[in-house]
Amino acid sequence: MATSSVNPFLSDSDEESERKSAKNKDVSAPGPAASAAHVPSLPLSPQQEASYGYSGVGGGGGAVKAAGGEAVGLPLGAEPQRVPLDTIAAQLLRDQYILTALEFHTELQEAGRELPRLRDYFSNPGNFERHTSTPPKDLAPAPGQLNRAGSISTLDSLDFARYSDDGNRETDERVAVLEFELRKAKETIQSLRANLTQAAAFTESNVPLQERKNYKSSPEIQEAIKPLEKRALNFLVNEYLLKINYKLTSITFSDENDDQDFELWDDVGLNIPKPPDLLQMYRECGSHATSSKEMIDVAVEVEPNELEALPNIKELATLMQEPQLQEAEVVQELQDQLSMLNNEKISLAAQIKQLKSEIEALKQQNFTAVAITPDSMMLPPTMTEQVPQIRPLDSGEYLDIRSFESNSWNVEKEETSTSCPIDTKTESNSLAVAPVTVTTLTPCSKKETELITVHSQAAREPVQFNKPNRSLSPAFHQALLSFCRMATDSRLGAEVSRIADSEQCVMLMLGRCLPHIVPNVLLAKREELIPLILCTACLHPEPKERDQLLHILFNLIKRPDDEQRQMILTGCVAFAQHVGPTRVEAELLPQCWEQINHKYPERRLLVAEACGALAPYLPKEIRSSLVLSMLQQMLTEDKADLVREAVIKSLGIIMGYIDDPDKYLQGFELQMSALNDPSERVINATHQVFLPAFAAWTTELGKLQSHLIPTLLSNIEKILRDGEHGLDEHKLHLHLSAMQSLIPPLFALVLKNAPFASKAKLQGEVPQIEVTRFPRPASPLQDVATIIGSREQLSVLLQLYDNQLEHEGTTGWENLLWVVNQLLPHLIETVGKINVTSTSCVHDFSRYFWRLCRTFGKIFTNTKVKPQFQEILRLSEEVVDASATAGNGVLTKATVPIYATGVLTCYNQEEDRKLLVGFLEDVMTTLSLSHAPLDSLKASFVELGANPAYHELLLTVLWYGVVHTSALVRCTAARMFELLVKGVNEILVAQRVVPALITLSSDPEISVRIATIPAFGTIMETVTQRELLERVKMQLASFLEDPQYHDQHSLHMEIIKTFGRVGPNAEPRFRDEFVLPNLHKLAISNNQQAVDTKRLDIAIQLFEAYSALSCCFISEELMVNHFLPGLKCLRTDMEHLSPEHEVILSSMIKECELKVENRTVQEPQSSMSIAASLVSEDTKTRFLNKMGQLTTSGAMLANVFQRKK
């Protein structure tokens, strides 16, 4: 049989011992006898081992006999050593004496000498499982298997109910069948386990012994970890974490290894004994003796004729005595060191004794003498003097006032007081302040001395009391004092009756008393307890008590307000700074986790704020895993806006401390989730805190330009594509706001990576940055100076930045080239896809370009931004040819208003204003001459008109149109006045607008005159000056009364449309005296219209105007003289042209007539009653149901209940 087989029942140390024993035999046997004395490495019985003199396996020994019959290897007269217990256990298991080994294991356990080999063997159930697979005949049974009875119905599985006369026989038989199938399934599972285990063992045994030795001796040539070893180590690590109460770390560790069941050892592998825990393995590893010398294996080969004669027995004995001499020298050296240490100990003890005497002298000076009565002077010395008892620091004893009675009678006899445990981890003198201190020199392991501050109060003398000169018995005194009412039997009485004499005992007392104090303090004053709770929780030695105190802290106030939460958070931060990250993770975080789903939002708000406040003091692994997961859960699940707002702020703080690049995508998802939050508070917090912090981290990772901004741009394009049938303006606004928040970090990135960044040195006086250089940031985190580091550093960089752009350009400036060549073209292309009629969309993009240009500076705007827009717009300064510009569709898109309001308005210098005026004039001219839609020009006027600073500029542009030679341009200018009048103050209207409109109203072209009517109507709607209104009224009257306009169908259509739009909101006198009578006239004239198409157009416009005016208060006189007659004329037109409108008109006429009749009969009512009678709910309901949808705006209802002036 091969001699290289590995014995599974021998440990590595046993195998090494076997090899050493064989080596010793070879050395001790001369010549060929050495081979005869060779011991095989097969498993041996104890008798065989004794016959071979096998001293290596168990350390036992016998003499190894050489061929010559002489015994060598042990001195004469020496007794063989005892066989180790582990060898006996290995032999029993090897020979399958399982019951004997079990009894041996039990006796060792009772004696406290448990063997790991037996413990592992009997704790592994796989050693006793039965296998169904039949082993080959030539192989012995697998070790560790117990042969069981072949019968299926064994005693443990026998069901006696099956053979009972009672019960349902069929059910019992079915149960028996199921039991049989279950046993079969279990046997199959065990068979598969055995096969897998054998395969694993075979794989492991294939590794050569020498290779395994190399792995053990050379850590740098370690074998790659196997899956089985990894699972076993994971199990042991998790078990260790649970044992030392690192529960949160254990949870995180389990989540990261979710493919393993840490509750069951069998999940690690099949038929594998469980090793001892990590602590025991560490201790056993540390107890192994290792050689201090470096050992090297060398292979040599010699020729037979070069072999020297072996030493004789005497020389061999001399060689064996050399190690003993070396050991004697080592022992002598250790004894010398011990002697030196003893001498040092004696000298230090003398110093301690001297210092103690000094302490006693200081105490005698500090203690004041107690007043002594004349009677007490006669007492014996033993009654008034007592040797002071010196107690060590932190002795944990109390001064028990209950022992004063006994001390007063028997000074030598001291009543035992309650002692408190000592926490060696807590420095008891860390926070104490003592007026008198002395220093004591104490020896340390490194033969050095350290200063230890000893408090004078630590060695407290018992207080002496004078004994009365009476002859009463102590029992009588005790009975007499029993009438004093003292409650020492209750919990509080026990606490009151003993006083702590050390800081640690004070902490213990506070830990016991605070849980009883807190519930009895008023809620409004409980924050006063926060310092006391935190101090006790910091210094208390018991983990359970600390946990209880922190639980009290987080539950101190039922619904803490903002100030109370700030106080608790301040305390938590102070606690974290004092105890360190490990205790913060183990003690504070579980309190947050418990209240993450609390029913009160104030408590959840406290948790969210605490996660951010504690972030700097947590381990980095916990920050990026547990805390991040907690906040993410609260963001997605919490329904309170305030809580989610606090969560976003805490997430921003986490993003400032996180350093795990793998968490970037999770942070990006959190950003998008926060931007889509329905609460405005949460979105504002996202822009102010989370986005700047996340952008800073993204910049460090190099993903700001490669992922974050391009992803947001792609989302914006997707929103625009999906918005062809309905644009989601809110979602677009959120994404563009996020893009605006990323402009400051983008500019900071450009400055930090500029070619001149290394030259930016703070030397001499640094010029101040202009206040208007950058837009006002939404938060300090969006301030470029804050991102760079300081305003001085930013000022230096800005100087170099402007100089670089002006003289050297962007060559080699990758970050700025990305902005110029990728970001700007992408944005301009996206702008061209916007619907120009979407005012909010145009506004958002204009704000983005305005911030971008203001942040990157004027030189960048003039040299990089404007040229790209001008190349697309292609406006010529020469007279525009209509035929050439008819196909220039870019002027009708949103590019025009965004360029005008977002780029050209960034700077307000004179040349900038001239450029803006010239651009608007060119656009107005081009669009007018090419008969293109004016939506882009209108959008520009609306956006600019919202800012009063541009009113003069816009009026200058319109005056250019008023005096233009082309009637088309003048007509466009007249229509633009309508948009501008609403925001301009009345002075400008009177001085600039009305004169321009009157000029246009006398234009030779009738189309220009008609185009002024909407602007005149808007003036009547918004202006309150009587003189101005009269001028406008006269101009409108000239349009109606001048004979040259009698046949102007377009003019009449525009006037009626304007009356219907401005009538409900205009001044009541203007409506009563001008609008209603003229509508009546137009209705009468329309009855005489011969052309049906024109008649229908006028009738529909009249119907819209009357529908809008019916909501206004109309006097009885106007109702009878103008309103009802006008409706009847209109009904006449509708009878022939539109019967569906005629039905509605008839209903309106009946309602008006009924109200007029009721008004004449009833007494005068208030204006509210009159309005309610004119427009009843029934009338409105029927009117709206028949009409379908009223086209008048809600603003027309503003003056419904105004009294006629």
CSV table of N, CA, C and O in Angstrom, one decimal, residues 550-616:
chain,number,residue,atom,x,y,z
A,550,LEU,N,-30.5,56.3,25.5
A,550,LEU,CA,-30.6,56.9,24.1
A,550,LEU,C,-32.1,56.7,23.6
A,550,LEU,O,-32.6,57.5,22.9
A,551,HIS,N,-32.7,55.6,24.0
A,551,HIS,CA,-34.1,55.4,23.7
A,551,HIS,C,-34.9,56.4,24.3
A,551,HIS,O,-35.9,57.0,23.7
A,552,ILE,N,-34.6,56.8,25.6
A,552,ILE,CA,-35.4,57.8,26.2
A,552,ILE,C,-35.1,59.2,25.5
A,552,ILE,O,-36.1,60.0,25.4
A,553,LEU,N,-33.9,59.4,25.1
A,553,LEU,CA,-33.6,60.7,24.4
A,553,LEU,C,-34.5,60.8,23.1
A,553,LEU,O,-35.1,61.9,22.9
A,554,PHE,N,-34.6,59.8,22.3
A,554,PHE,CA,-35.3,59.9,21.1
A,554,PHE,C,-36.8,59.9,21.3
A,554,PHE,O,-37.6,60.2,20.4
A,555,ASN,N,-37.2,59.4,22.5
A,555,ASN,CA,-38.7,59.4,22.8
A,555,ASN,C,-39.0,60.4,23.9
A,555,ASN,O,-40.0,60.3,24.6
A,556,LEU,N,-38.1,61.4,24.1
A,556,LEU,CA,-38.2,62.3,25.2
A,556,LEU,C,-39.5,63.1,25.1
A,556,LEU,O,-40.2,63.4,26.0
A,557,ILE,N,-39.7,63.6,23.9
A,557,ILE,CA,-40.8,64.5,23.6
A,557,ILE,C,-41.7,63.8,22.6
A,557,ILE,O,-41.2,63.3,21.5
A,558,LYS,N,-43.0,63.8,22.8
A,558,LYS,CA,-43.9,63.1,21.9
A,558,LYS,C,-43.9,63.6,20.5
A,558,LYS,O,-43.8,62.8,19.6
A,559,ARG,N,-44.0,64.9,20.4
A,559,ARG,CA,-44.0,65.5,19.0
A,559,ARG,C,-43.1,66.7,19.1
A,559,ARG,O,-43.5,67.9,19.3
A,560,PRO,N,-41.7,66.6,19.0
A,560,PRO,CA,-40.8,67.7,19.2
A,560,PRO,C,-40.9,68.7,18.1
A,560,PRO,O,-41.0,68.4,16.9
A,561,ASP,N,-40.9,70.0,18.5
A,561,ASP,CA,-41.0,71.1,17.6
A,561,ASP,C,-39.6,71.3,17.0
A,561,ASP,O,-38.6,70.6,17.3
A,562,ASP,N,-39.5,72.4,16.2
A,562,ASP,CA,-38.2,72.6,15.5
A,562,ASP,C,-37.1,72.9,16.5
A,562,ASP,O,-36.0,72.4,16.3
A,563,GLU,N,-37.3,73.7,17.4
A,563,GLU,CA,-36.3,74.1,18.4
A,563,GLU,C,-35.9,72.9,19.2
A,563,GLU,O,-34.7,72.7,19.5
A,564,GLN,N,-36.8,72.1,19.6
A,564,GLN,CA,-36.5,70.9,20.4
A,564,GLN,C,-35.7,69.8,19.6
A,564,GLN,O,-34.8,69.2,20.1
A,565,ARG,N,-36.1,69.7,18.3
A,565,ARG,CA,-35.3,68.8,17.5
A,565,ARG,C,-33.9,69.3,17.3
A,565,ARG,O,-33.0,68.5,17.3
A,566,GLN,N,-33.7,70.6,17.1
A,566,GLN,CA,-32.4,71.1,17.0
A,566,GLN,C,-31.5,70.8,18.3
A,566,GLN,O,-30.4,70.5,18.2
A,567,MET,N,-32.2,70.9,19.4
A,567,MET,CA,-31.5,70.6,20.7
A,567,MET,C,-31.1,69.2,20.7
A,567,MET,O,-29.9,68.8,21.1
A,568,ILE,N,-32.0,68.3,20.4
A,568,ILE,CA,-31.7,66.8,20.4
A,568,ILE,C,-30.5,66.5,19.4
A,568,ILE,O,-29.6,65.7,19.7
A,569,LEU,N,-30.6,67.1,18.2
A,569,LEU,CA,-29.6,66.9,17.2
A,569,LEU,C,-28.2,67.4,17.7
A,569,LEU,O,-27.2,66.8,17.4
A,570,THR,N,-28.2,68.5,18.3
A,570,THR,CA,-27.0,69.1,18.9
A,570,THR,C,-26.4,68.1,19.8
A,570,THR,O,-25.2,67.9,19.8
A,571,GLY,N,-27.2,67.5,20.7
A,571,GLY,CA,-26.7,66.5,21.6
A,571,GLY,C,-26.2,65.3,21.0
A,571,GLY,O,-25.2,64.7,21.4
A,572,CYS,N,-26.9,64.8,19.9
A,572,CYS,CA,-26.5,63.6,19.2
A,572,CYS,C,-25.1,63.9,18.6
A,572,CYS,O,-24.2,63.0,18.6
A,573,VAL,N,-24.9,65.0,18.0
A,573,VAL,CA,-23.6,65.3,17.4
A,573,VAL,C,-22.5,65.4,18.5
A,573,VAL,O,-21.4,64.9,18.3
A,574,ALA,N,-22.8,66.0,19.6
A,574,ALA,CA,-21.8,66.0,20.7
A,574,ALA,C,-21.5,64.6,21.2
A,574,ALA,O,-20.3,64.3,21.5
A,575,PHE,N,-22.5,63.8,21.3
A,575,PHE,CA,-22.3,62.4,21.7
A,575,PHE,C,-21.4,61.7,20.7
A,575,PHE,O,-20.5,60.9,21.0
A,576,ALA,N,-21.7,61.9,19.4
A,576,ALA,CA,-20.9,61.2,18.3
A,576,ALA,C,-19.5,61.7,18.4
A,576,ALA,O,-18.5,60.9,18.2
A,577,GLN,N,-19.2,63.0,18.6
A,577,GLN,CA,-17.9,63.5,18.7
A,577,GLN,C,-17.1,62.9,19.9
A,577,GLN,O,-15.9,62.7,19.8
A,578,HIS,N,-17.8,62.5,20.9
A,578,HIS,CA,-17.2,62.1,22.1
A,578,HIS,C,-16.9,60.6,22.1
A,578,HIS,O,-15.8,60.1,22.5
A,579,VAL,N,-17.8,59.8,21.5
A,579,VAL,CA,-17.7,58.3,21.6
A,579,VAL,C,-17.0,57.7,20.4
A,579,VAL,O,-16.6,56.5,20.4
A,580,GLY,N,-17.1,58.3,19.2
A,580,GLY,CA,-16.4,57.8,18.0
A,580,GLY,C,-17.4,57.0,17.2
A,580,GLY,O,-18.6,56.8,17.5
A,581,PRO,N,-17.0,56.6,16.0
A,581,PRO,CA,-17.9,56.1,15.0
A,581,PRO,C,-18.4,54.7,15.3
A,581,PRO,O,-19.6,54.4,15.0
A,582,THR,N,-17.7,53.9,16.1
A,582,THR,CA,-18.1,52.5,16.4
A,582,THR,C,-19.4,52.6,17.2
A,582,THR,O,-20.4,51.9,17.0
A,583,ARG,N,-19.3,53.4,18.3
A,583,ARG,CA,-20.5,53.5,19.2
A,583,ARG,C,-21.6,54.2,18.5
A,583,ARG,O,-22.8,54.0,18.8
A,584,VAL,N,-21.3,55.2,17.7
A,584,VAL,CA,-22.4,55.8,16.9
A,584,VAL,C,-23.2,54.8,16.1
A,584,VAL,O,-24.4,54.8,16.1
A,585,GLU,N,-22.5,54.0,15.4
A,585,GLU,CA,-23.1,52.9,14.6
A,585,GLU,C,-23.9,51.9,15.5
A,585,GLU,O,-25.0,51.6,15.1
A,586,ALA,N,-23.3,51.5,16.6
A,586,ALA,CA,-23.9,50.5,17.4
A,586,ALA,C,-25.0,51.0,18.3
A,586,ALA,O,-25.9,50.2,18.7
A,587,GLU,N,-25.0,52.3,18.7
A,587,GLU,CA,-25.9,52.8,19.7
A,587,GLU,C,-26.9,53.8,19.2
A,587,GLU,O,-28.1,53.8,19.5
A,588,LEU,N,-26.5,54.8,18.3
A,588,LEU,CA,-27.4,55.8,17.9
A,588,LEU,C,-28.2,55.4,16.6
A,588,LEU,O,-29.4,55.7,16.6
A,589,LEU,N,-27.6,54.7,15.7
A,589,LEU,CA,-28.3,54.3,14.5
A,589,LEU,C,-29.5,53.4,14.8
A,589,LEU,O,-30.5,53.6,14.1
A,590,PRO,N,-29.4,52.4,15.6
A,590,PRO,CA,-30.6,51.6,15.9
A,590,PRO,C,-31.7,52.4,16.4
A,590,PRO,O,-32.9,52.1,16.1
A,591,GLN,N,-31.5,53.5,17.2
A,591,GLN,CA,-32.6,54.4,17.6
A,591,GLN,C,-33.3,55.0,16.4
A,591,GLN,O,-34.5,55.2,16.4
A,592,CYS,N,-32.5,55.4,15.4
A,592,CYS,CA,-33.1,56.0,14.2
A,592,CYS,C,-33.9,55.0,13.4
A,592,CYS,O,-34.9,55.3,12.9
A,593,TRP,N,-33.3,53.8,13.3
A,593,TRP,CA,-34.0,52.8,12.6
A,593,TRP,C,-35.3,52.4,13.2
A,593,TRP,O,-36.3,52.1,12.5
A,594,GLU,N,-35.4,52.4,14.5
A,594,GLU,CA,-36.7,52.0,15.2
A,594,GLU,C,-37.8,53.0,14.9
A,594,GLU,O,-39.0,52.6,14.9
A,595,GLN,N,-37.5,54.3,14.6
A,595,GLN,CA,-38.5,55.3,14.5
A,595,GLN,C,-38.7,55.8,13.1
A,595,GLN,O,-39.3,56.8,12.8
A,596,ILE,N,-38.2,55.0,12.1
A,596,ILE,CA,-38.2,55.4,10.7
A,596,ILE,C,-39.7,55.3,10.2
A,596,ILE,O,-40.0,56.0,9.3
A,597,ASN,N,-40.5,54.5,10.9
A,597,ASN,CA,-41.9,54.4,10.5
A,597,ASN,C,-42.9,54.9,11.6
A,597,ASN,O,-44.0,54.4,11.7
A,598,HIS,N,-42.4,55.8,12.4
A,598,HIS,CA,-43.2,56.3,13.5
A,598,HIS,C,-44.5,57.0,13.0
A,598,HIS,O,-44.5,57.6,12.0
A,599,LYS,N,-45.5,56.9,13.8
A,599,LYS,CA,-46.8,57.5,13.3
A,599,LYS,C,-46.8,59.0,13.3
A,599,LYS,O,-47.6,59.6,12.6
A,600,TYR,N,-45.9,59.6,14.2
A,600,TYR,CA,-45.9,61.1,14.2
A,600,TYR,C,-44.8,61.6,13.2
A,600,TYR,O,-43.7,61.1,13.3
A,601,PRO,N,-45.2,62.5,12.3
A,601,PRO,CA,-44.2,63.0,11.4
A,601,PRO,C,-43.0,63.8,12.0
A,601,PRO,O,-41.9,63.8,11.5
A,602,GLU,N,-43.3,64.4,13.2
A,602,GLU,CA,-42.2,65.1,13.9
A,602,GLU,C,-41.1,64.1,14.3
A,602,GLU,O,-39.9,64.4,14.3
A,603,ARG,N,-41.5,62.9,14.7
A,603,ARG,CA,-40.4,61.9,15.1
A,603,ARG,C,-39.7,61.4,13.8
A,603,ARG,O,-38.5,61.2,13.9
A,604,ARG,N,-40.4,61.2,12.7
A,604,ARG,CA,-39.7,60.8,11.5
A,604,ARG,C,-38.8,61.9,11.0
A,604,ARG,O,-37.8,61.6,10.4
A,605,LEU,N,-39.3,63.1,11.2
A,605,LEU,CA,-38.5,64.3,10.8
A,605,LEU,C,-37.2,64.3,11.6
A,605,LEU,O,-36.1,64.6,11.1
A,606,LEU,N,-37.3,64.0,12.9
A,606,LEU,CA,-36.1,63.9,13.7
A,606,LEU,C,-35.1,62.8,13.2
A,606,LEU,O,-33.9,63.0,13.2
A,607,VAL,N,-35.6,61.7,12.8
A,607,VAL,CA,-34.8,60.6,12.2
A,607,VAL,C,-34.1,61.1,10.9
A,607,VAL,O,-32.9,60.9,10.8
A,608,ALA,N,-34.9,61.7,10.1
A,608,ALA,CA,-34.3,62.2,8.8
A,608,ALA,C,-33.2,63.2,9.0
A,608,ALA,O,-32.1,63.2,8.4
A,609,GLU,N,-33.4,64.1,10.0
A,609,GLU,CA,-32.4,65.2,10.3
A,609,GLU,C,-31.2,64.5,11.0
A,609,GLU,O,-30.0,65.0,10.7
A,610,ALA,N,-31.4,63.5,11.8
A,610,ALA,CA,-30.3,62.9,12.5
A,610,ALA,C,-29.4,62.2,11.6
A,610,ALA,O,-28.2,62.2,11.7
A,611,CYS,N,-29.9,61.6,10.5
A,611,CYS,CA,-29.1,60.9,9.5
A,611,CYS,C,-28.1,61.8,8.9
A,611,CYS,O,-26.9,61.5,8.6
A,612,GLY,N,-28.5,63.0,8.6
A,612,GLY,CA,-27.6,64.0,8.0
A,612,GLY,C,-26.6,64.6,9.0
A,612,GLY,O,-25.5,64.7,8.7
A,613,ALA,N,-27.1,64.8,10.2
A,613,ALA,CA,-26.2,65.4,11.2
A,613,ALA,C,-25.1,64.4,11.7
A,613,ALA,O,-24.0,64.9,12.0
A,614,LEU,N,-25.5,63.1,11.7
A,614,LEU,CA,-24.5,62.1,12.1
A,614,LEU,C,-23.6,61.6,11.0
A,614,LEU,O,-22.7,60.8,11.2
A,615,ALA,N,-23.9,62.0,9.8
A,615,ALA,CA,-23.1,61.5,8.6
A,615,ALA,C,-21.6,61.7,8.8
A,615,ALA,O,-20.8,60.7,8.5
A,616,PRO,N,-21.1,62.8,9.2
A,616,PRO,CA,-19.6,62.9,9.3
A,616,PRO,C,-19.0,62.0,10.3
A,616,PRO,O,-17.8,61.8,10.3
